[in-house]
Amino acid sequence: MFYDVAMNFVIGTILMVAGAIMIWIPNRIFTGILIASIVFLCVNGVVLFIRFVKNKKNKDFFFSILSFAFMFFLMNFRYLSQWILRVNFGGYCILCGFACFVQLVINHINHIKQNFFNFVFSFIYIFFGFYLLLNPDFHTDLLMRAFGIYFMILGTRYLGDGYEGINPLTKYKWKRKIRITLPAFLCAFVPDAALTSINRYLEDGKPEDLNTYKNDEVVRLKVIVHVGPKGFQKVGHICFAYDDIVYSYGNYDSDSFHLNQTIGDGIFFTVPLEKYIPNMISAENNSIFEYGIYTTPKQNEMIEKEIEKIRQNGYRWYTKIEKEDGYDRFSAYEMDYPSRLHYRTGAKLYKVKSGKFHIYWALGDNCASFTDLVLGTLGADVLSMRGIISPGTYLDWLQKEYLKKNSPIVFRRIYKEWDSES
C-alpha cells in the first residue's frame, strides 16, 4: 500500500513538471516527442527484423518495414507528425461531442430537462474537433500548452490523493464534486491494465493473497468491477451489491440493440452475490475487483431509498429461456447472456420504465452511471465534466480511495479463476 501511495506522489510530480515544461517551451517539447518517436520506431524496426531472421515469421518482417517507413516519413516530413497529432485529437473531440449529443437526444426522448451542459459540451467538442480537422494552419504550440495545463491539473489531483493517503486525520468525508480524470479513451483501458498488473504480479512468484483489509467493520455495500478476456469485456463492467444482493445495469435485450450494441433498452437485474461472483469467474471467465464500503445507519437509509426508487421504476422482463420454457434445452440459449445468467444463478431482470436509464447508452447512461446513483448518495466525487463515466474511471477512483487511510473503503478483494471456490 505504501508503494501505491508513493506512486501517486511520483506520478503527480512528473505530471506537474511535464505540464510546466509544455507550457513554457511547447515547441521544444514537441520536437523532443518527435525525436523520441523516431528513435522508438528505429529500435522497434531493428528488433522486429532480428525476430524475423530468427523465427522467419512474415508478420515480423511486414511490421519491421512498416516501422522503418513511418520513421522515414517522420524524419523527412515534420508536418506529418503535426498532422497526426491535430487529426487524432480533432477526431477524439468529435467522438466526445457525438457521445454528448446522443445523450442529449436520449434525454429528450426520456423527457429529462437537464440538457444544458450536454448541449454546451456537445457544441464545444464538435466545433473544436472540426476546427482542428479543417484548419491546417493551427499552431501545435497552442495544443501543447493546452495539454500542459491539463497535465498540471491532473498532477495536482495525484499529489492530493497521495497526501490524503498518508494524512493521519481521523475524519474523512467524501464530497460530491467534479473530478478531473484521465481522458475517456485511457479510462477505458484501466480495468484491463489493472488485471494485467495482477497477472504480472503472480507470474513473478509473489504471494497469491491479493485480498487486503483495513479493519473488521461490517460492510453492507460492495462495489464490483469485473474484467473479461476479450473484446468489450476488457473495458469492464461495474455494479454494486447491498446486503449481498447484486444490482447490475446494462444492455441485455438483443432485440433492442442499436449502433453496434452501444444503445438499447435499459435493463437491471438482481441476484445473490454468493451466486453472481462464482458464475462470473468460472462460467464467464471474468476477474473481479471487489471493494467493501463502510456505511453509517443514516447512509444506509439513503441507499435503501435509492434502491427502492430503482425497483419501483422497473418491471419484470423475461429472458428468452424463460419465455420459451427452455430450461431443459440450455445449449440452445447458451449464447444469450441474459438466458445463461438466469439459468445459472436465478437472476431476475427488469426493464426500466421511464426517466434516466430507460435507454442504455454506453458513452452516457451506462453501468457506471447506474452505480453512481448509490455511491453518489455517499458523496463519491466521480462526476465528469464531459458526462462520460466508465468502469475504468470508477476503478481508478476506488483504488485511490482505498489507499487513503481514513477512507470508508475498508477492504479490497480480487477474484480470479484460481480462487473461484473462495
CSV table of C-alpha atoms in Angstrom, one decimal:
chain,number,residue,atom,x,y,z
A,1,MET,CA,0.0,0.0,0.0
A,2,PHE,CA,2.9,2.4,0.8
A,3,TYR,CA,4.2,1.7,-2.7
A,4,ASP,CA,0.9,2.7,-4.3
A,5,VAL,CA,0.7,5.9,-2.2
A,6,ALA,CA,4.3,6.8,-3.1
A,7,MET,CA,3.5,6.3,-6.8
A,8,ASN,CA,0.8,9.0,-6.5
A,9,PHE,CA,3.5,11.4,-5.5
A,10,VAL,CA,5.8,10.3,-8.2
A,11,ILE,CA,3.2,10.5,-11.0
A,12,GLY,CA,1.8,13.8,-9.7
A,13,THR,CA,5.3,15.3,-9.6
A,14,ILE,CA,6.1,14.1,-13.1
A,15,LEU,CA,2.8,15.4,-14.5
A,16,MET,CA,3.3,18.8,-12.8
A,17,VAL,CA,6.9,19.1,-14.2
A,18,ALA,CA,5.9,17.9,-17.7
A,19,GLY,CA,2.9,20.3,-17.7
A,20,ALA,CA,5.0,23.3,-16.7
A,21,ILE,CA,7.7,22.5,-19.4
A,22,MET,CA,5.0,22.0,-22.1
A,23,ILE,CA,3.6,25.5,-21.2
A,24,TRP,CA,7.0,27.1,-21.1
A,25,ILE,CA,8.7,25.6,-24.2
A,26,PRO,CA,5.9,23.8,-26.2
A,27,ASN,CA,7.9,23.8,-29.4
A,28,ARG,CA,10.9,22.1,-27.9
A,29,ILE,CA,8.7,19.5,-26.2
A,30,PHE,CA,7.0,18.7,-29.5
A,31,THR,CA,10.4,18.3,-31.1
A,32,GLY,CA,11.5,16.1,-28.2
A,33,ILE,CA,8.4,13.9,-28.7
A,34,LEU,CA,9.2,13.7,-32.4
A,35,ILE,CA,12.8,12.6,-31.8
A,36,ALA,CA,11.7,10.0,-29.2
A,37,SER,CA,9.2,8.6,-31.7
A,38,ILE,CA,11.8,8.3,-34.4
A,39,VAL,CA,14.2,6.5,-32.0
A,40,PHE,CA,11.4,4.2,-30.9
A,41,LEU,CA,10.4,3.3,-34.4
A,42,CYS,CA,14.1,2.7,-35.4
A,43,VAL,CA,14.6,0.4,-32.4
A,44,ASN,CA,11.3,-1.4,-32.9
A,45,GLY,CA,12.1,-1.9,-36.6
A,46,VAL,CA,15.5,-3.5,-35.7
A,47,VAL,CA,14.0,-5.7,-33.0
A,48,LEU,CA,11.3,-7.0,-35.4
A,49,PHE,CA,13.8,-7.6,-38.2
A,50,ILE,CA,16.0,-9.6,-35.8
A,51,ARG,CA,13.0,-11.6,-34.7
A,52,PHE,CA,12.1,-12.2,-38.4
A,53,VAL,CA,15.6,-13.6,-39.1
A,54,LYS,CA,15.3,-16.0,-36.1
A,55,ASN,CA,11.7,-17.1,-36.4
A,56,LYS,CA,11.0,-16.5,-40.1
A,57,LYS,CA,7.6,-15.0,-39.4
A,58,ASN,CA,6.3,-12.9,-42.2
A,59,LYS,CA,4.3,-10.6,-39.9
A,60,ASP,CA,7.5,-9.6,-38.1
A,61,PHE,CA,9.1,-8.6,-41.4
A,62,PHE,CA,6.0,-6.7,-42.5
A,63,PHE,CA,5.8,-4.7,-39.3
A,64,SER,CA,9.5,-4.1,-39.3
A,65,ILE,CA,9.3,-2.5,-42.8
A,66,LEU,CA,6.2,-0.5,-41.7
A,67,SER,CA,8.1,0.8,-38.7
A,68,PHE,CA,11.1,1.9,-40.8
A,69,ALA,CA,8.8,3.5,-43.3
A,70,PHE,CA,6.9,5.5,-40.7
A,71,MET,CA,10.3,6.6,-39.2
A,72,PHE,CA,11.4,7.8,-42.6
A,73,PHE,CA,8.3,9.9,-43.0
A,74,LEU,CA,8.7,11.5,-39.6
A,75,MET,CA,12.3,12.3,-40.3
A,76,ASN,CA,11.6,13.9,-43.7
A,77,PHE,CA,8.2,15.4,-43.3
A,78,ARG,CA,7.9,17.2,-40.0
A,79,TYR,CA,4.4,18.4,-40.8
A,80,LEU,CA,3.2,14.8,-40.9
A,81,SER,CA,3.6,14.4,-37.2
A,82,GLN,CA,1.8,17.7,-36.6
A,83,TRP,CA,-1.0,16.5,-38.9
A,84,ILE,CA,-1.2,13.2,-37.0
A,85,LEU,CA,-1.5,15.0,-33.7
A,86,ARG,CA,-4.0,17.5,-35.0
A,87,VAL,CA,-6.2,15.0,-36.7
A,88,ASN,CA,-6.2,12.4,-33.9
A,89,PHE,CA,-7.1,14.9,-31.2
A,90,GLY,CA,-9.7,16.5,-33.5
A,91,GLY,CA,-11.3,13.1,-34.1
A,92,TYR,CA,-11.3,12.4,-30.3
A,93,CYS,CA,-13.1,15.7,-29.7
A,94,ILE,CA,-15.7,14.9,-32.3
A,95,LEU,CA,-16.3,11.5,-30.7
A,96,CYS,CA,-16.8,13.1,-27.3
A,97,GLY,CA,-19.1,15.6,-28.8
A,98,PHE,CA,-21.0,12.9,-30.5
A,99,ALA,CA,-21.4,11.0,-27.2
A,100,CYS,CA,-22.8,14.1,-25.5
A,101,PHE,CA,-25.1,14.7,-28.5
A,102,VAL,CA,-26.5,11.2,-28.3
A,103,GLN,CA,-27.1,11.6,-24.6
A,104,LEU,CA,-28.9,14.9,-25.4
A,105,VAL,CA,-31.2,13.1,-27.8
A,106,ILE,CA,-31.8,10.3,-25.3
A,107,ASN,CA,-32.6,12.8,-22.5
A,108,HIS,CA,-35.1,14.5,-24.8
A,109,ILE,CA,-36.8,11.1,-25.5
A,110,ASN,CA,-36.9,10.3,-21.8
A,111,HIS,CA,-38.4,13.8,-21.0
A,112,ILE,CA,-35.3,14.8,-18.9
A,113,LYS,CA,-34.9,18.6,-18.9
A,114,GLN,CA,-31.4,18.8,-17.6
A,115,ASN,CA,-29.8,19.2,-21.1
A,116,PHE,CA,-27.9,22.4,-20.9
A,117,PHE,CA,-24.4,21.0,-20.1
A,118,ASN,CA,-24.8,18.2,-22.6
A,119,PHE,CA,-25.7,20.8,-25.3
A,120,VAL,CA,-22.7,23.1,-24.3
A,121,PHE,CA,-20.1,20.3,-24.3
A,122,SER,CA,-21.5,18.7,-27.4
A,123,PHE,CA,-21.2,22.0,-29.3
A,124,ILE,CA,-17.7,22.8,-27.9
A,125,TYR,CA,-16.3,19.4,-28.6
A,126,ILE,CA,-17.7,19.2,-32.2
A,127,PHE,CA,-16.8,22.8,-33.1
A,128,PHE,CA,-13.2,22.4,-31.8
A,129,GLY,CA,-12.9,19.0,-33.4
A,130,PHE,CA,-13.8,20.1,-36.8
A,131,TYR,CA,-11.7,23.3,-36.3
A,132,LEU,CA,-8.7,21.1,-35.8
A,133,LEU,CA,-9.5,18.8,-38.7
A,134,LEU,CA,-10.2,21.7,-41.2
A,135,ASN,CA,-7.5,24.1,-40.2
A,136,PRO,CA,-4.1,23.0,-41.3
A,137,ASP,CA,-2.5,26.3,-40.0
A,138,PHE,CA,-3.5,25.6,-36.4
A,139,HIS,CA,-0.4,26.1,-34.2
A,140,THR,CA,0.7,23.0,-32.5
A,141,ASP,CA,2.2,25.1,-29.7
A,142,LEU,CA,-1.3,26.1,-28.6
A,143,LEU,CA,-2.3,22.4,-28.4
A,144,MET,CA,0.8,21.5,-26.4
A,145,ARG,CA,0.2,24.3,-24.0
A,146,ALA,CA,-3.4,23.1,-23.5
A,147,PHE,CA,-2.0,19.6,-22.8
A,148,GLY,CA,0.4,21.2,-20.3
A,149,ILE,CA,-2.4,22.9,-18.4
A,150,TYR,CA,-4.3,19.6,-18.3
A,151,PHE,CA,-1.3,17.7,-17.0
A,152,MET,CA,-0.7,20.2,-14.2
A,153,ILE,CA,-4.3,20.0,-13.1
A,154,LEU,CA,-4.2,16.2,-13.2
A,155,GLY,CA,-0.8,16.2,-11.4
A,156,THR,CA,-2.4,18.3,-8.6
A,157,ARG,CA,-5.1,15.7,-8.2
A,158,TYR,CA,-2.5,12.9,-7.9
A,159,LEU,CA,-0.5,14.8,-5.3
A,160,GLY,CA,-3.7,15.5,-3.4
A,161,ASP,CA,-4.5,11.7,-3.5
A,162,GLY,CA,-1.0,10.9,-2.2
A,163,TYR,CA,-1.3,13.4,0.6
A,164,GLU,CA,-4.7,12.1,1.7
A,165,GLY,CA,-3.2,8.6,1.6
A,166,ILE,CA,-0.8,9.4,4.5
A,167,ASN,CA,-2.8,12.1,6.2
A,168,PRO,CA,-3.3,11.0,9.9
A,169,LEU,CA,-6.5,12.9,10.3
A,170,THR,CA,-9.3,10.8,11.9
A,171,LYS,CA,-12.1,12.4,10.0
A,172,TYR,CA,-12.6,11.9,6.3
A,173,LYS,CA,-15.7,12.6,4.3
A,174,TRP,CA,-16.5,12.2,0.6
A,175,LYS,CA,-17.6,15.4,-1.1
A,176,ARG,CA,-19.6,15.5,-4.3
A,177,LYS,CA,-17.7,17.5,-6.8
A,178,ILE,CA,-16.3,17.5,-10.3
A,179,ARG,CA,-13.2,15.2,-10.5
A,180,ILE,CA,-10.5,15.7,-13.2
A,181,THR,CA,-9.9,12.3,-14.6
A,182,LEU,CA,-7.8,10.7,-17.3
A,183,PRO,CA,-9.1,11.1,-20.8
A,184,ALA,CA,-12.1,8.8,-21.5
A,185,PHE,CA,-10.2,6.7,-24.0
A,186,LEU,CA,-7.5,6.0,-21.4
A,187,CYS,CA,-10.0,5.2,-18.7
A,188,ALA,CA,-11.5,2.5,-20.9
A,189,PHE,CA,-8.2,0.6,-20.6
A,190,VAL,CA,-7.9,0.9,-16.8
A,191,PRO,CA,-9.6,-2.4,-15.9
A,192,ASP,CA,-7.6,-4.4,-18.4
A,193,ALA,CA,-4.4,-2.7,-17.3
A,194,ALA,CA,-5.2,-3.4,-13.6
A,195,LEU,CA,-5.8,-7.1,-14.5
A,196,THR,CA,-2.5,-7.3,-16.5
A,197,SER,CA,-0.7,-5.8,-13.5
A,198,ILE,CA,-2.1,-8.5,-11.2
A,199,ASN,CA,-1.1,-11.3,-13.7
A,200,ARG,CA,2.4,-10.0,-13.8
A,201,TYR,CA,2.5,-9.8,-10.0
A,202,LEU,CA,1.5,-13.5,-9.8
A,203,GLU,CA,3.9,-14.5,-12.6
A,204,ASP,CA,6.8,-13.1,-10.6
A,205,GLY,CA,6.1,-15.7,-8.0
A,206,LYS,CA,4.8,-13.3,-5.4
A,207,PRO,CA,2.1,-14.4,-2.8
A,208,GLU,CA,-1.3,-15.1,-4.3
A,209,ASP,CA,-3.2,-13.5,-1.4
A,210,LEU,CA,-4.4,-10.3,-3.1
A,211,ASN,CA,-7.1,-9.6,-0.6
A,212,THR,CA,-6.4,-6.8,1.9
A,213,TYR,CA,-8.4,-5.5,4.8
A,214,LYS,CA,-8.1,-2.3,6.8
A,215,ASN,CA,-10.3,-3.4,9.7
A,216,ASP,CA,-13.2,-5.7,10.6
A,217,GLU,CA,-16.1,-3.3,10.1
A,218,VAL,CA,-19.3,-4.9,8.9
A,219,VAL,CA,-19.9,-3.9,5.3
A,220,ARG,CA,-23.3,-3.8,3.7
A,221,LEU,CA,-22.3,-2.0,0.5
A,222,LYS,CA,-19.9,-3.5,-2.0
A,223,VAL,CA,-18.8,-2.3,-5.5
A,224,ILE,CA,-17.8,-4.9,-8.0
A,225,VAL,CA,-15.8,-4.3,-11.2
A,226,HIS,CA,-15.2,-7.3,-13.5
A,227,VAL,CA,-13.0,-7.6,-16.5
A,228,GLY,CA,-13.2,-10.1,-19.3
A,229,PRO,CA,-10.5,-11.6,-21.5
A,230,LYS,CA,-11.6,-10.2,-24.9
A,231,GLY,CA,-13.4,-7.5,-26.9
A,232,PHE,CA,-15.7,-5.1,-24.9
A,233,GLN,CA,-15.2,-7.3,-21.8
A,234,LYS,CA,-11.7,-5.7,-21.5
A,235,VAL,CA,-13.4,-2.3,-20.9
A,236,GLY,CA,-15.0,-3.9,-17.8
A,237,HIS,CA,-18.4,-3.7,-16.1
A,238,ILE,CA,-19.3,-2.3,-12.8
A,239,CYS,CA,-22.2,-3.0,-10.4
A,240,PHE,CA,-23.0,-2.8,-6.7
A,241,ALA,CA,-24.2,-5.2,-4.0
A,242,TYR,CA,-26.2,-4.2,-0.9
A,243,ASP,CA,-26.8,-6.7,1.8
A,244,ASP,CA,-25.3,-9.2,-0.6
A,245,ILE,CA,-27.8,-8.7,-3.4
A,246,VAL,CA,-26.2,-7.6,-6.7
A,247,TYR,CA,-27.8,-4.8,-8.7
A,248,SER,CA,-26.4,-4.6,-12.2
A,249,TYR,CA,-27.5,-2.4,-15.2
A,250,GLY,CA,-26.8,-2.9,-18.9
A,251,ASN,CA,-27.9,-3.5,-22.4
A,252,TYR,CA,-29.2,-7.1,-22.3
A,253,ASP,CA,-32.2,-7.2,-24.7
A,254,SER,CA,-30.7,-8.3,-28.1
A,255,ASP,CA,-33.9,-7.2,-29.8
A,256,SER,CA,-33.3,-3.6,-28.8
A,257,PHE,CA,-29.6,-3.4,-29.8
A,258,HIS,CA,-28.6,-0.3,-31.9
A,259,LEU,CA,-25.3,1.2,-33.0
A,260,ASN,CA,-23.3,-1.9,-32.6
A,261,GLN,CA,-24.9,-2.8,-29.3
A,262,THR,CA,-24.0,0.5,-27.6
A,263,ILE,CA,-27.6,1.6,-27.4
A,264,GLY,CA,-30.6,-0.4,-26.2
A,265,ASP,CA,-33.4,-0.8,-23.6
A,266,GLY,CA,-32.1,-0.2,-20.1
A,267,ILE,CA,-32.3,-3.3,-18.0
A,268,PHE,CA,-31.1,-4.1,-14.5
A,269,PHE,CA,-31.0,-7.4,-12.7
A,270,THR,CA,-30.8,-8.6,-9.1
A,271,VAL,CA,-29.0,-11.8,-8.0
A,272,PRO,CA,-27.4,-13.1,-4.7
A,273,LEU,CA,-23.8,-12.1,-4.5
A,274,GLU,CA,-22.8,-15.7,-3.5
A,275,LYS,CA,-24.1,-16.9,-6.9
A,276,TYR,CA,-23.0,-14.0,-9.0
A,277,ILE,CA,-19.3,-13.9,-8.3
A,278,PRO,CA,-18.6,-17.7,-8.9
A,279,ASN,CA,-20.6,-17.6,-12.1
A,280,MET,CA,-18.7,-14.6,-13.4
A,281,ILE,CA,-15.4,-16.2,-12.6
A,282,SER,CA,-15.9,-19.9,-13.7
A,283,ALA,CA,-18.6,-19.6,-16.4
A,284,GLU,CA,-17.9,-16.1,-17.8
A,285,ASN,CA,-14.1,-16.2,-17.3
A,286,ASN,CA,-14.0,-12.8,-15.7
A,287,SER,CA,-11.8,-11.5,-13.0
A,288,ILE,CA,-13.3,-9.5,-10.1
A,289,PHE,CA,-12.2,-6.4,-8.2
A,290,GLU,CA,-14.5,-6.1,-5.1
A,291,TYR,CA,-14.4,-3.1,-2.7
A,292,GLY,CA,-16.2,-3.1,0.6
A,293,ILE,CA,-17.5,0.3,1.7
A,294,TYR,CA,-18.4,1.0,5.4
A,295,THR,CA,-21.7,3.0,5.7
A,296,THR,CA,-23.4,4.6,8.6
A,297,PRO,CA,-27.0,3.9,9.6
A,298,LYS,CA,-28.0,7.3,8.1
A,299,GLN,CA,-26.2,6.5,4.8
A,300,ASN,CA,-27.9,3.0,4.7
A,301,GLU,CA,-31.3,4.8,4.8
A,302,MET,CA,-30.3,6.9,1.8
A,303,ILE,CA,-29.1,3.9,-0.1
A,304,GLU,CA,-32.2,1.9,0.7
A,305,LYS,CA,-34.4,4.8,-0.6
A,306,GLU,CA,-32.4,4.9,-3.8
A,307,ILE,CA,-32.7,1.2,-4.3
A,308,GLU,CA,-36.4,1.3,-3.7
A,309,LYS,CA,-36.7,4.0,-6.4
A,310,ILE,CA,-34.8,1.8,-8.8
A,311,ARG,CA,-37.1,-1.2,-8.0
A,312,GLN,CA,-40.3,0.9,-8.4
A,313,ASN,CA,-39.1,2.1,-11.8
A,314,GLY,CA,-38.6,-1.4,-13.2
A,315,TYR,CA,-41.0,-4.1,-14.4
A,316,ARG,CA,-40.1,-7.7,-14.8
A,317,TRP,CA,-38.5,-8.6,-18.1
A,318,TYR,CA,-38.2,-12.3,-19.1
A,319,THR,CA,-35.3,-13.8,-20.9
A,320,LYS,CA,-35.6,-16.0,-23.9
A,321,ILE,CA,-35.1,-19.2,-21.9
A,322,GLU,CA,-37.9,-18.1,-19.5
A,323,LYS,CA,-40.3,-17.0,-22.2
A,324,GLU,CA,-39.9,-20.3,-24.2
A,325,ASP,CA,-39.6,-22.5,-21.1
A,326,GLY,CA,-36.3,-23.9,-22.5
A,327,TYR,CA,-34.6,-25.0,-19.2
A,328,ASP,CA,-34.2,-28.5,-20.5
A,329,ARG,CA,-32.6,-27.2,-23.7
A,330,PHE,CA,-29.9,-24.9,-22.2
A,331,SER,CA,-27.5,-25.4,-25.1
A,332,ALA,CA,-29.9,-23.6,-27.4
A,333,TYR,CA,-29.8,-20.4,-25.3
A,334,GLU,CA,-26.2,-20.6,-24.1
A,335,MET,CA,-25.1,-17.8,-26.4
A,336,ASP,CA,-27.7,-15.4,-25.0
A,337,TYR,CA,-26.1,-13.8,-21.9
A,338,PRO,CA,-29.4,-13.0,-20.0
A,339,SER,CA,-30.6,-16.5,-20.5
A,340,ARG,CA,-27.5,-18.2,-19.3
A,341,LEU,CA,-27.2,-15.8,-16.4
A,342,HIS,CA,-30.8,-16.6,-15.3
A,343,TYR,CA,-30.3,-20.3,-15.8
A,344,ARG,CA,-27.1,-20.5,-13.8
A,345,THR,CA,-27.9,-18.0,-11.0
A,346,GLY,CA,-31.6,-17.5,-10.9
A,347,ALA,CA,-31.1,-13.7,-11.7
A,348,LYS,CA,-34.3,-11.7,-12.2
A,349,LEU,CA,-34.2,-9.0,-14.9
A,350,TYR,CA,-36.2,-5.8,-15.0
A,351,LYS,CA,-36.7,-3.1,-17.7
A,352,VAL,CA,-36.5,0.5,-16.6
A,353,LYS,CA,-40.0,2.1,-17.1
A,354,SER,CA,-39.1,5.7,-17.7
A,355,GLY,CA,-36.7,8.6,-17.0
A,356,LYS,CA,-32.9,8.3,-16.7
A,357,PHE,CA,-31.6,4.8,-17.7
A,358,HIS,CA,-34.8,4.0,-19.7
A,359,ILE,CA,-32.4,3.9,-22.6
A,360,TYR,CA,-28.9,2.5,-22.2
A,361,TRP,CA,-26.1,4.4,-23.9
A,362,ALA,CA,-22.5,3.0,-23.5
A,363,LEU,CA,-21.0,6.5,-23.5
A,364,GLY,CA,-23.6,8.1,-21.3
A,365,ASP,CA,-26.2,6.4,-19.1
A,366,ASN,CA,-24.3,3.2,-18.6
A,367,CYS,CA,-23.4,0.8,-15.8
A,368,ALA,CA,-21.0,3.2,-14.2
A,369,SER,CA,-23.7,6.0,-14.1
A,370,PHE,CA,-26.1,3.5,-12.6
A,371,THR,CA,-23.7,2.5,-9.8
A,372,ASP,CA,-23.2,6.2,-9.2
A,373,LEU,CA,-26.8,6.5,-8.2
A,374,VAL,CA,-25.9,4.8,-5.0
A,375,LEU,CA,-22.4,5.9,-4.5
A,376,GLY,CA,-23.4,9.5,-5.3
A,377,THR,CA,-25.6,9.5,-2.1
A,378,LEU,CA,-22.4,8.9,-0.1
A,379,GLY,CA,-20.6,11.8,-1.9
A,380,ALA,CA,-18.5,9.9,-4.3
A,381,ASP,CA,-16.7,12.5,-6.5
A,382,VAL,CA,-16.6,10.8,-9.8
A,383,LEU,CA,-18.7,13.4,-11.6
A,384,SER,CA,-17.3,14.1,-15.0
A,385,MET,CA,-17.4,17.5,-16.7
A,386,ARG,CA,-17.9,15.8,-20.1
A,387,GLY,CA,-20.6,13.5,-18.7
A,388,ILE,CA,-18.8,10.2,-19.7
A,389,ILE,CA,-18.2,7.8,-16.8
A,390,SER,CA,-16.7,4.4,-17.5
A,391,PRO,CA,-16.0,1.4,-15.3
A,392,GLY,CA,-12.3,2.3,-15.6
A,393,THR,CA,-13.0,5.8,-14.2
A,394,TYR,CA,-14.7,4.2,-11.2
A,395,LEU,CA,-12.0,1.5,-10.7
A,396,ASP,CA,-9.3,4.2,-10.7
A,397,TRP,CA,-11.2,6.2,-8.1
A,398,LEU,CA,-12.0,3.2,-5.9
A,399,GLN,CA,-8.4,2.1,-5.8
A,400,LYS,CA,-7.1,5.6,-4.9
A,401,GLU,CA,-9.8,6.0,-2.2
A,402,TYR,CA,-8.9,2.6,-0.8
A,403,LEU,CA,-5.3,3.6,-0.4
A,404,LYS,CA,-6.3,6.6,1.8
A,405,LYS,CA,-6.0,5.7,5.5
A,406,ASN,CA,-9.3,7.1,6.6
A,407,SER,CA,-11.4,6.3,3.5
A,408,PRO,CA,-14.7,4.4,4.1
A,409,ILE,CA,-13.4,1.7,1.7
A,410,VAL,CA,-12.3,-0.8,4.2
A,411,PHE,CA,-11.3,-3.9,2.1
A,412,ARG,CA,-10.4,-5.0,-1.4
A,413,ARG,CA,-10.8,-8.5,-2.8
A,414,ILE,CA,-9.5,-9.8,-6.1
A,415,TYR,CA,-11.0,-12.9,-7.5
A,416,LYS,CA,-9.6,-14.9,-10.4
A,417,GLU,CA,-10.3,-18.3,-11.8
A,418,TRP,CA,-7.8,-20.0,-9.5
A,419,ASP,CA,-9.8,-18.9,-6.4
A,420,SER,CA,-13.3,-19.3,-7.7
A,421,GLU,CA,-14.1,-21.6,-4.8
A,422,SER,CA,-13.4,-18.8,-2.2
